[in-house]
Amino acid sequence: FFIAHGLAHQWWGQAIGWKSYHEQWISEGFAQYFAALYAYHRRGERSFTDLLKRMTKWAVDEADQGPVSLGYRLGHIRGESRVFRALVYNKAAVVLHMLRRRVGDDVFFRAVRRFYLDNRFKKTATADVQWAFEVESGLDLERFFEGWIHSSGTPVVRFSWTTAPDEPASAIVRYEQVGRVFDIPVTATITYADRSSEDVTLVFSEQTGEVRIPVRGEIRKIELNKDEITPVEVYKQ
């Protein structure tokens, strides 16, 4: 993993630099995420998910110490390098995975290539990353980057679910974000009456809202963030 991280710096940090300490995450976050992708390639999905869970826990534990965009200033005054690693390395990598879930695999990797090819041998800023992903996805990602890169803290979500009365083959998840509104991709784990289950990625982008999910049978329960790979606090209403 550490060798893969170091090798990834040939692209992220060397071929592409950063304009100031605010953009240090572009080097370390991308290298950390690409090392995790290498783990997926060599060891499979379980190893990849386990890595993301550990990164997410570390990021949540230190989330109140400041935004990712503070770079090496995170934890610097008290000499706590753990804070820097938790946020600039691990939280930034988790944010990239959330961005991938937000826009989908094809768009994500197209945007990564666009960002790299457009900025090779240059010093870049967070705005350049955002622009590449907005161009490829057609989405406004201002709230996503503002919440996850330029702001601190962990979003809090309350949710409930019910079966849609007029559509027996769908369920409704209602949510409320408490406090600051983030753009949150999160896993909904649906458990059916026969005890089989499936995971669906939902996106919460407003203060309150609801999402309809197609289902394939009678539902026993719906859980949010059971996989623990999104840095969010979830409470069932």
PDB file of C-alpha atoms in Angstrom:
ATOM      1  CA  PHE A   1       0.000   0.000   0.000  1.00  0.00           C
ATOM      2  CA  PHE A   2       2.722   2.485   0.982  1.00  0.00           C
ATOM      3  CA  ILE A   3       4.777   1.679  -2.125  1.00  0.00           C
ATOM      4  CA  ALA A   4       1.670   2.199  -4.262  1.00  0.00           C
ATOM      5  CA  HIS A   5       1.056   5.541  -2.523  1.00  0.00           C
ATOM      6  CA  GLY A   6       4.634   6.617  -3.216  1.00  0.00           C
ATOM      7  CA  LEU A   7       4.450   5.552  -6.852  1.00  0.00           C
ATOM      8  CA  ALA A   8       1.159   7.417  -7.302  1.00  0.00           C
ATOM      9  CA  HIS A   9       3.012  10.637  -6.455  1.00  0.00           C
ATOM     10  CA  GLN A  10       4.674  10.442  -9.869  1.00  0.00           C
ATOM     11  CA  TRP A  11       1.297  11.649 -11.146  1.00  0.00           C
ATOM     12  CA  TRP A  12      -0.217  13.374  -8.098  1.00  0.00           C
ATOM     13  CA  GLY A  13       2.311  15.732  -6.562  1.00  0.00           C
ATOM     14  CA  GLN A  14       5.074  15.481  -9.183  1.00  0.00           C
ATOM     15  CA  ALA A  15       3.528  15.665 -12.670  1.00  0.00           C
ATOM     16  CA  ILE A  16       0.763  17.774 -11.085  1.00  0.00           C
ATOM     17  CA  GLY A  17       1.743  20.146  -8.298  1.00  0.00           C
ATOM     18  CA  TRP A  18      -0.256  22.382  -5.968  1.00  0.00           C
ATOM     19  CA  LYS A  19      -0.368  26.171  -5.886  1.00  0.00           C
ATOM     20  CA  SER A  20      -0.400  26.541  -2.091  1.00  0.00           C
ATOM     21  CA  TYR A  21      -0.839  24.512   1.086  1.00  0.00           C
ATOM     22  CA  HIS A  22      -4.609  24.777   0.547  1.00  0.00           C
ATOM     23  CA  GLU A  23      -4.237  22.338  -2.356  1.00  0.00           C
ATOM     24  CA  GLN A  24      -1.917  19.827  -0.666  1.00  0.00           C
ATOM     25  CA  TRP A  25      -4.799  17.355  -0.576  1.00  0.00           C
ATOM     26  CA  ILE A  26      -4.574  17.051  -4.386  1.00  0.00           C
ATOM     27  CA  SER A  27      -1.201  15.377  -3.934  1.00  0.00           C
ATOM     28  CA  GLU A  28      -1.808  13.300  -0.806  1.00  0.00           C
ATOM     29  CA  GLY A  29      -5.530  12.567  -1.209  1.00  0.00           C
ATOM     30  CA  PHE A  30      -5.204  11.384  -4.802  1.00  0.00           C
ATOM     31  CA  ALA A  31      -2.130   9.277  -3.982  1.00  0.00           C
ATOM     32  CA  GLN A  32      -3.915   7.727  -1.000  1.00  0.00           C
ATOM     33  CA  TYR A  33      -7.017   6.910  -3.026  1.00  0.00           C
ATOM     34  CA  PHE A  34      -5.030   5.451  -5.901  1.00  0.00           C
ATOM     35  CA  ALA A  35      -3.150   3.261  -3.422  1.00  0.00           C
ATOM     36  CA  ALA A  36      -6.551   2.023  -2.227  1.00  0.00           C
ATOM     37  CA  LEU A  37      -7.532   1.346  -5.851  1.00  0.00           C
ATOM     38  CA  TYR A  38      -4.340  -0.699  -6.215  1.00  0.00           C
ATOM     39  CA  ALA A  39      -5.375  -2.693  -3.122  1.00  0.00           C
ATOM     40  CA  TYR A  40      -8.714  -3.344  -4.842  1.00  0.00           C
ATOM     41  CA  HIS A  41      -6.886  -4.528  -7.963  1.00  0.00           C
ATOM     42  CA  ARG A  42      -4.596  -6.878  -6.040  1.00  0.00           C
ATOM     43  CA  ARG A  43      -6.721  -7.977  -3.057  1.00  0.00           C
ATOM     44  CA  GLY A  44     -10.324  -7.424  -4.082  1.00  0.00           C
ATOM     45  CA  GLU A  45     -13.334  -5.435  -2.923  1.00  0.00           C
ATOM     46  CA  ARG A  46     -13.230  -6.510   0.727  1.00  0.00           C
ATOM     47  CA  SER A  47      -9.691  -5.157   1.235  1.00  0.00           C
ATOM     48  CA  PHE A  48     -10.673  -1.944  -0.549  1.00  0.00           C
ATOM     49  CA  THR A  49     -13.762  -1.484   1.641  1.00  0.00           C
ATOM     50  CA  ASP A  50     -11.827  -2.255   4.828  1.00  0.00           C
ATOM     51  CA  LEU A  51      -9.298   0.431   3.920  1.00  0.00           C
ATOM     52  CA  LEU A  52     -12.056   2.971   3.266  1.00  0.00           C
ATOM     53  CA  LYS A  53     -13.742   2.147   6.587  1.00  0.00           C
ATOM     54  CA  ARG A  54     -10.505   2.765   8.496  1.00  0.00           C
ATOM     55  CA  MET A  55      -9.861   5.996   6.589  1.00  0.00           C
ATOM     56  CA  THR A  56     -13.424   7.167   7.278  1.00  0.00           C
ATOM     57  CA  LYS A  57     -13.187   6.431  11.011  1.00  0.00           C
ATOM     58  CA  TRP A  58      -9.924   8.331  11.281  1.00  0.00           C
ATOM     59  CA  ALA A  59     -11.382  11.240   9.328  1.00  0.00           C
ATOM     60  CA  VAL A  60     -14.487  11.406  11.548  1.00  0.00           C
ATOM     61  CA  ASP A  61     -12.399  11.258  14.732  1.00  0.00           C
ATOM     62  CA  GLU A  62     -10.476  14.392  13.675  1.00  0.00           C
ATOM     63  CA  ALA A  63     -13.180  16.138  11.609  1.00  0.00           C
ATOM     64  CA  ASP A  64     -13.576  19.066  14.003  1.00  0.00           C
ATOM     65  CA  GLN A  65      -9.885  20.032  13.724  1.00  0.00           C
ATOM     66  CA  GLY A  66     -10.385  21.949  10.486  1.00  0.00           C
ATOM     67  CA  PRO A  67     -11.061  21.621   6.755  1.00  0.00           C
ATOM     68  CA  VAL A  68      -8.992  19.531   4.353  1.00  0.00           C
ATOM     69  CA  SER A  69      -7.942  22.787   2.656  1.00  0.00           C
ATOM     70  CA  LEU A  70      -5.830  23.821   5.672  1.00  0.00           C
ATOM     71  CA  GLY A  71      -3.159  21.382   4.493  1.00  0.00           C
ATOM     72  CA  TYR A  72      -0.029  21.086   6.634  1.00  0.00           C
ATOM     73  CA  ARG A  73      -1.397  23.666   9.089  1.00  0.00           C
ATOM     74  CA  LEU A  74      -3.758  21.005  10.451  1.00  0.00           C
ATOM     75  CA  GLY A  75      -2.486  19.970  13.876  1.00  0.00           C
ATOM     76  CA  HIS A  76       0.685  22.005  13.370  1.00  0.00           C
ATOM     77  CA  ILE A  77       0.453  24.293  16.420  1.00  0.00           C
ATOM     78  CA  ARG A  78       0.176  21.370  18.855  1.00  0.00           C
ATOM     79  CA  GLY A  79       2.518  19.172  16.841  1.00  0.00           C
ATOM     80  CA  GLU A  80      -0.190  16.582  16.167  1.00  0.00           C
ATOM     81  CA  SER A  81       0.772  15.038  12.836  1.00  0.00           C
ATOM     82  CA  ARG A  82      -2.052  12.521  13.246  1.00  0.00           C
ATOM     83  CA  VAL A  83      -4.569  15.287  12.462  1.00  0.00           C
ATOM     84  CA  PHE A  84      -2.768  16.162   9.225  1.00  0.00           C
ATOM     85  CA  ARG A  85      -2.698  12.517   8.100  1.00  0.00           C
ATOM     86  CA  ALA A  86      -6.322  11.925   9.083  1.00  0.00           C
ATOM     87  CA  LEU A  87      -7.636  14.826   7.019  1.00  0.00           C
ATOM     88  CA  VAL A  88      -5.215  15.593   4.174  1.00  0.00           C
ATOM     89  CA  TYR A  89      -4.529  11.922   3.423  1.00  0.00           C
ATOM     90  CA  ASN A  90      -7.516   9.881   4.587  1.00  0.00           C
ATOM     91  CA  LYS A  91     -10.465  12.265   4.505  1.00  0.00           C
ATOM     92  CA  ALA A  92      -9.357  13.558   1.100  1.00  0.00           C
ATOM     93  CA  ALA A  93      -9.221   9.974  -0.219  1.00  0.00           C
ATOM     94  CA  VAL A  94     -12.680   9.251   1.200  1.00  0.00           C
ATOM     95  CA  VAL A  95     -13.985  12.459  -0.395  1.00  0.00           C
ATOM     96  CA  LEU A  96     -12.700  11.279  -3.781  1.00  0.00           C
ATOM     97  CA  HIS A  97     -14.564   8.004  -3.306  1.00  0.00           C
ATOM     98  CA  MET A  98     -17.727   9.924  -2.412  1.00  0.00           C
ATOM     99  CA  LEU A  99     -17.243  12.026  -5.524  1.00  0.00           C
ATOM    100  CA  ARG A 100     -16.950   8.820  -7.536  1.00  0.00           C
ATOM    101  CA  ARG A 101     -20.231   7.588  -6.046  1.00  0.00           C
ATOM    102  CA  ARG A 102     -21.811  10.988  -6.689  1.00  0.00           C
ATOM    103  CA  VAL A 103     -21.042  11.060 -10.432  1.00  0.00           C
ATOM    104  CA  GLY A 104     -20.617   7.354 -11.289  1.00  0.00           C
ATOM    105  CA  ASP A 105     -17.570   5.331 -12.301  1.00  0.00           C
ATOM    106  CA  ASP A 106     -17.374   6.291 -15.982  1.00  0.00           C
ATOM    107  CA  VAL A 107     -17.680  10.015 -15.325  1.00  0.00           C
ATOM    108  CA  PHE A 108     -15.274   9.849 -12.382  1.00  0.00           C
ATOM    109  CA  PHE A 109     -12.419   8.326 -14.346  1.00  0.00           C
ATOM    110  CA  ARG A 110     -13.063  10.551 -17.360  1.00  0.00           C
ATOM    111  CA  ALA A 111     -12.852  13.569 -15.068  1.00  0.00           C
ATOM    112  CA  VAL A 112      -9.635  12.300 -13.466  1.00  0.00           C
ATOM    113  CA  ARG A 113      -8.059  11.942 -16.900  1.00  0.00           C
ATOM    114  CA  ARG A 114      -9.289  15.390 -17.945  1.00  0.00           C
ATOM    115  CA  PHE A 115      -7.896  16.952 -14.780  1.00  0.00           C
ATOM    116  CA  TYR A 116      -4.532  15.228 -15.260  1.00  0.00           C
ATOM    117  CA  LEU A 117      -4.097  15.935 -18.954  1.00  0.00           C
ATOM    118  CA  ASP A 118      -5.244  19.554 -18.651  1.00  0.00           C
ATOM    119  CA  ASN A 119      -2.885  20.281 -15.735  1.00  0.00           C
ATOM    120  CA  ARG A 120       0.166  18.095 -16.296  1.00  0.00           C
ATOM    121  CA  PHE A 121       3.413  19.923 -15.363  1.00  0.00           C
ATOM    122  CA  LYS A 122       1.439  22.742 -13.753  1.00  0.00           C
ATOM    123  CA  LYS A 123       0.531  23.814 -10.229  1.00  0.00           C
ATOM    124  CA  THR A 124      -3.180  23.353  -9.625  1.00  0.00           C
ATOM    125  CA  ALA A 125      -5.963  24.437  -7.278  1.00  0.00           C
ATOM    126  CA  THR A 126      -9.095  22.803  -5.921  1.00  0.00           C
ATOM    127  CA  ALA A 127     -11.101  24.836  -8.434  1.00  0.00           C
ATOM    128  CA  ASP A 128      -9.329  22.960 -11.251  1.00  0.00           C
ATOM    129  CA  VAL A 129     -10.438  19.612  -9.828  1.00  0.00           C
ATOM    130  CA  GLN A 130     -13.985  20.876  -9.414  1.00  0.00           C
ATOM    131  CA  TRP A 131     -14.072  22.233 -12.960  1.00  0.00           C
ATOM    132  CA  ALA A 132     -12.959  18.905 -14.495  1.00  0.00           C
ATOM    133  CA  PHE A 133     -15.662  17.010 -12.648  1.00  0.00           C
ATOM    134  CA  GLU A 134     -18.366  19.545 -13.428  1.00  0.00           C
ATOM    135  CA  VAL A 135     -17.514  19.478 -17.140  1.00  0.00           C
ATOM    136  CA  GLU A 136     -17.644  15.680 -17.328  1.00  0.00           C
ATOM    137  CA  SER A 137     -20.708  15.226 -15.099  1.00  0.00           C
ATOM    138  CA  GLY A 138     -22.789  18.273 -16.032  1.00  0.00           C
ATOM    139  CA  LEU A 139     -23.444  18.763 -12.290  1.00  0.00           C
ATOM    140  CA  ASP A 140     -22.986  21.806 -10.084  1.00  0.00           C
ATOM    141  CA  LEU A 141     -20.534  20.498  -7.467  1.00  0.00           C
ATOM    142  CA  GLU A 142     -20.045  23.753  -5.545  1.00  0.00           C
ATOM    143  CA  ARG A 143     -21.830  22.419  -2.445  1.00  0.00           C
ATOM    144  CA  PHE A 144     -19.888  19.153  -2.573  1.00  0.00           C
ATOM    145  CA  PHE A 145     -16.451  20.817  -2.612  1.00  0.00           C
ATOM    146  CA  GLU A 146     -17.469  23.564  -0.192  1.00  0.00           C
ATOM    147  CA  GLY A 147     -18.709  21.022   2.345  1.00  0.00           C
ATOM    148  CA  TRP A 148     -16.039  18.334   2.076  1.00  0.00           C
ATOM    149  CA  ILE A 149     -12.864  20.276   1.186  1.00  0.00           C
ATOM    150  CA  HIS A 150     -13.347  23.834   2.469  1.00  0.00           C
ATOM    151  CA  SER A 151     -15.418  23.139   5.609  1.00  0.00           C
ATOM    152  CA  SER A 152     -14.945  21.053   8.737  1.00  0.00           C
ATOM    153  CA  GLY A 153     -17.186  18.858  10.849  1.00  0.00           C
ATOM    154  CA  THR A 154     -19.304  15.784  10.190  1.00  0.00           C
ATOM    155  CA  PRO A 155     -22.817  16.048   8.710  1.00  0.00           C
ATOM    156  CA  VAL A 156     -25.721  14.723  10.770  1.00  0.00           C
ATOM    157  CA  VAL A 157     -28.676  13.028   9.069  1.00  0.00           C
ATOM    158  CA  ARG A 158     -32.001  11.834  10.477  1.00  0.00           C
ATOM    159  CA  PHE A 159     -34.000   9.468   8.298  1.00  0.00           C
ATOM    160  CA  SER A 160     -37.086   7.280   8.112  1.00  0.00           C
ATOM    161  CA  TRP A 161     -38.436   4.945   5.474  1.00  0.00           C
ATOM    162  CA  THR A 162     -41.731   3.553   4.314  1.00  0.00           C
ATOM    163  CA  THR A 163     -43.116   1.519   1.444  1.00  0.00           C
ATOM    164  CA  ALA A 164     -44.701   3.663  -1.240  1.00  0.00           C
ATOM    165  CA  PRO A 165     -48.469   2.983  -1.014  1.00  0.00           C
ATOM    166  CA  ASP A 166     -49.116   3.688  -4.672  1.00  0.00           C
ATOM    167  CA  GLU A 167     -46.037   1.858  -5.884  1.00  0.00           C
ATOM    168  CA  PRO A 168     -45.580  -1.482  -4.132  1.00  0.00           C
ATOM    169  CA  ALA A 169     -42.281  -2.017  -5.954  1.00  0.00           C
ATOM    170  CA  SER A 170     -40.622   1.024  -4.365  1.00  0.00           C
ATOM    171  CA  ALA A 171     -39.687   2.458  -0.978  1.00  0.00           C
ATOM    172  CA  ILE A 172     -39.385   6.063   0.177  1.00  0.00           C
ATOM    173  CA  VAL A 173     -36.465   7.255   2.296  1.00  0.00           C
ATOM    174  CA  ARG A 174     -37.104  10.629   3.957  1.00  0.00           C
ATOM    175  CA  TYR A 175     -34.141  12.544   5.361  1.00  0.00           C
ATOM    176  CA  GLU A 176     -33.279  15.714   7.225  1.00  0.00           C
ATOM    177  CA  GLN A 177     -29.800  17.194   7.506  1.00  0.00           C
ATOM    178  CA  VAL A 178     -29.297  18.767  10.930  1.00  0.00           C
ATOM    179  CA  GLY A 179     -27.278  21.977  10.730  1.00  0.00           C
ATOM    180  CA  ARG A 180     -25.012  22.624   7.745  1.00  0.00           C
ATOM    181  CA  VAL A 181     -26.205  21.111   4.456  1.00  0.00           C
ATOM    182  CA  PHE A 182     -23.731  18.836   2.660  1.00  0.00           C
ATOM    183  CA  ASP A 183     -23.891  16.958  -0.627  1.00  0.00           C
ATOM    184  CA  ILE A 184     -23.837  13.386   0.740  1.00  0.00           C
ATOM    185  CA  PRO A 185     -23.613  10.124  -1.213  1.00  0.00           C
ATOM    186  CA  VAL A 186     -24.464   7.338   1.247  1.00  0.00           C
ATOM    187  CA  THR A 187     -25.276   3.637   1.066  1.00  0.00           C
ATOM    188  CA  ALA A 188     -28.794   2.408   1.831  1.00  0.00           C
ATOM    189  CA  THR A 189     -28.750  -1.291   2.741  1.00  0.00           C
ATOM    190  CA  ILE A 190     -32.145  -2.883   2.029  1.00  0.00           C
ATOM    191  CA  THR A 191     -32.922  -6.130   3.840  1.00  0.00           C
ATOM    192  CA  TYR A 192     -35.862  -8.107   2.475  1.00  0.00           C
ATOM    193  CA  ALA A 193     -38.304 -10.423   4.211  1.00  0.00           C
ATOM    194  CA  ASP A 194     -36.364 -13.429   2.890  1.00  0.00           C
ATOM    195  CA  ARG A 195     -33.238 -11.947   4.606  1.00  0.00           C
ATOM    196  CA  SER A 196     -31.479 -11.227   1.327  1.00  0.00           C
ATOM    197  CA  SER A 197     -30.091  -7.716   0.977  1.00  0.00           C
ATOM    198  CA  GLU A 198     -28.810  -5.184  -1.539  1.00  0.00           C
ATOM    199  CA  ASP A 199     -26.947  -1.879  -1.380  1.00  0.00           C
ATOM    200  CA  VAL A 200     -28.081   1.271  -3.191  1.00  0.00           C
ATOM    201  CA  THR A 201     -26.264   4.608  -3.273  1.00  0.00           C
ATOM    202  CA  LEU A 202     -28.461   7.580  -2.365  1.00  0.00           C
ATOM    203  CA  VAL A 203     -27.526  11.260  -2.621  1.00  0.00           C
ATOM    204  CA  PHE A 204     -28.782  13.784  -0.065  1.00  0.00           C
ATOM    205  CA  SER A 205     -28.294  17.346  -1.323  1.00  0.00           C
ATOM    206  CA  GLU A 206     -30.930  19.382   0.494  1.00  0.00           C
ATOM    207  CA  GLN A 207     -31.898  20.234   4.076  1.00  0.00           C
ATOM    208  CA  THR A 208     -34.872  17.874   3.832  1.00  0.00           C
ATOM    209  CA  GLY A 209     -36.053  15.587   1.094  1.00  0.00           C
ATOM    210  CA  GLU A 210     -37.075  12.121   0.049  1.00  0.00           C
ATOM    211  CA  VAL A 211     -35.690   9.515  -2.321  1.00  0.00           C
ATOM    212  CA  ARG A 212     -37.658   6.715  -3.991  1.00  0.00           C
ATOM    213  CA  ILE A 213     -35.879   3.378  -4.321  1.00  0.00           C
ATOM    214  CA  PRO A 214     -37.017   0.551  -6.617  1.00  0.00           C
ATOM    215  CA  VAL A 215     -37.257  -2.681  -4.599  1.00  0.00           C
ATOM    216  CA  ARG A 216     -37.795  -6.323  -5.522  1.00  0.00           C
ATOM    217  CA  GLY A 217     -39.953  -7.597  -2.691  1.00  0.00           C
ATOM    218  CA  GLU A 218     -41.236  -7.144   0.849  1.00  0.00           C
ATOM    219  CA  ILE A 219     -38.840  -5.048   2.928  1.00  0.00           C
ATOM    220  CA  ARG A 220     -37.721  -5.965   6.436  1.00  0.00           C
ATOM    221  CA  LYS A 221     -35.583  -2.874   7.089  1.00  0.00           C
ATOM    222  CA  ILE A 222     -33.482  -0.142   5.477  1.00  0.00           C
ATOM    223  CA  GLU A 223     -30.224   1.019   7.067  1.00  0.00           C
ATOM    224  CA  LEU A 224     -28.044   3.978   6.105  1.00  0.00           C
ATOM    225  CA  ASN A 225     -24.246   3.892   6.082  1.00  0.00           C
ATOM    226  CA  LYS A 226     -24.055   0.311   7.329  1.00  0.00           C
ATOM    227  CA  ASP A 227     -20.849  -0.050   5.289  1.00  0.00           C
ATOM    228  CA  GLU A 228     -19.350   2.897   7.268  1.00  0.00           C
ATOM    229  CA  ILE A 229     -17.585   4.434   4.263  1.00  0.00           C
ATOM    230  CA  THR A 230     -19.287   7.839   4.394  1.00  0.00           C
ATOM    231  CA  PRO A 231     -18.210  10.279   7.134  1.00  0.00           C
ATOM    232  CA  VAL A 232     -21.701  11.030   8.417  1.00  0.00           C
ATOM    233  CA  GLU A 233     -23.656  10.592  11.653  1.00  0.00           C
ATOM    234  CA  VAL A 234     -26.964   8.804  10.980  1.00  0.00           C
ATOM    235  CA  TYR A 235     -29.996   8.605  13.269  1.00  0.00           C
ATOM    236  CA  LYS A 236     -33.198   6.715  12.491  1.00  0.00           C
ATOM    237  CA  GLN A 237     -36.386   8.600  13.307  1.00  0.00           C
TER     238      GLN A 237
END
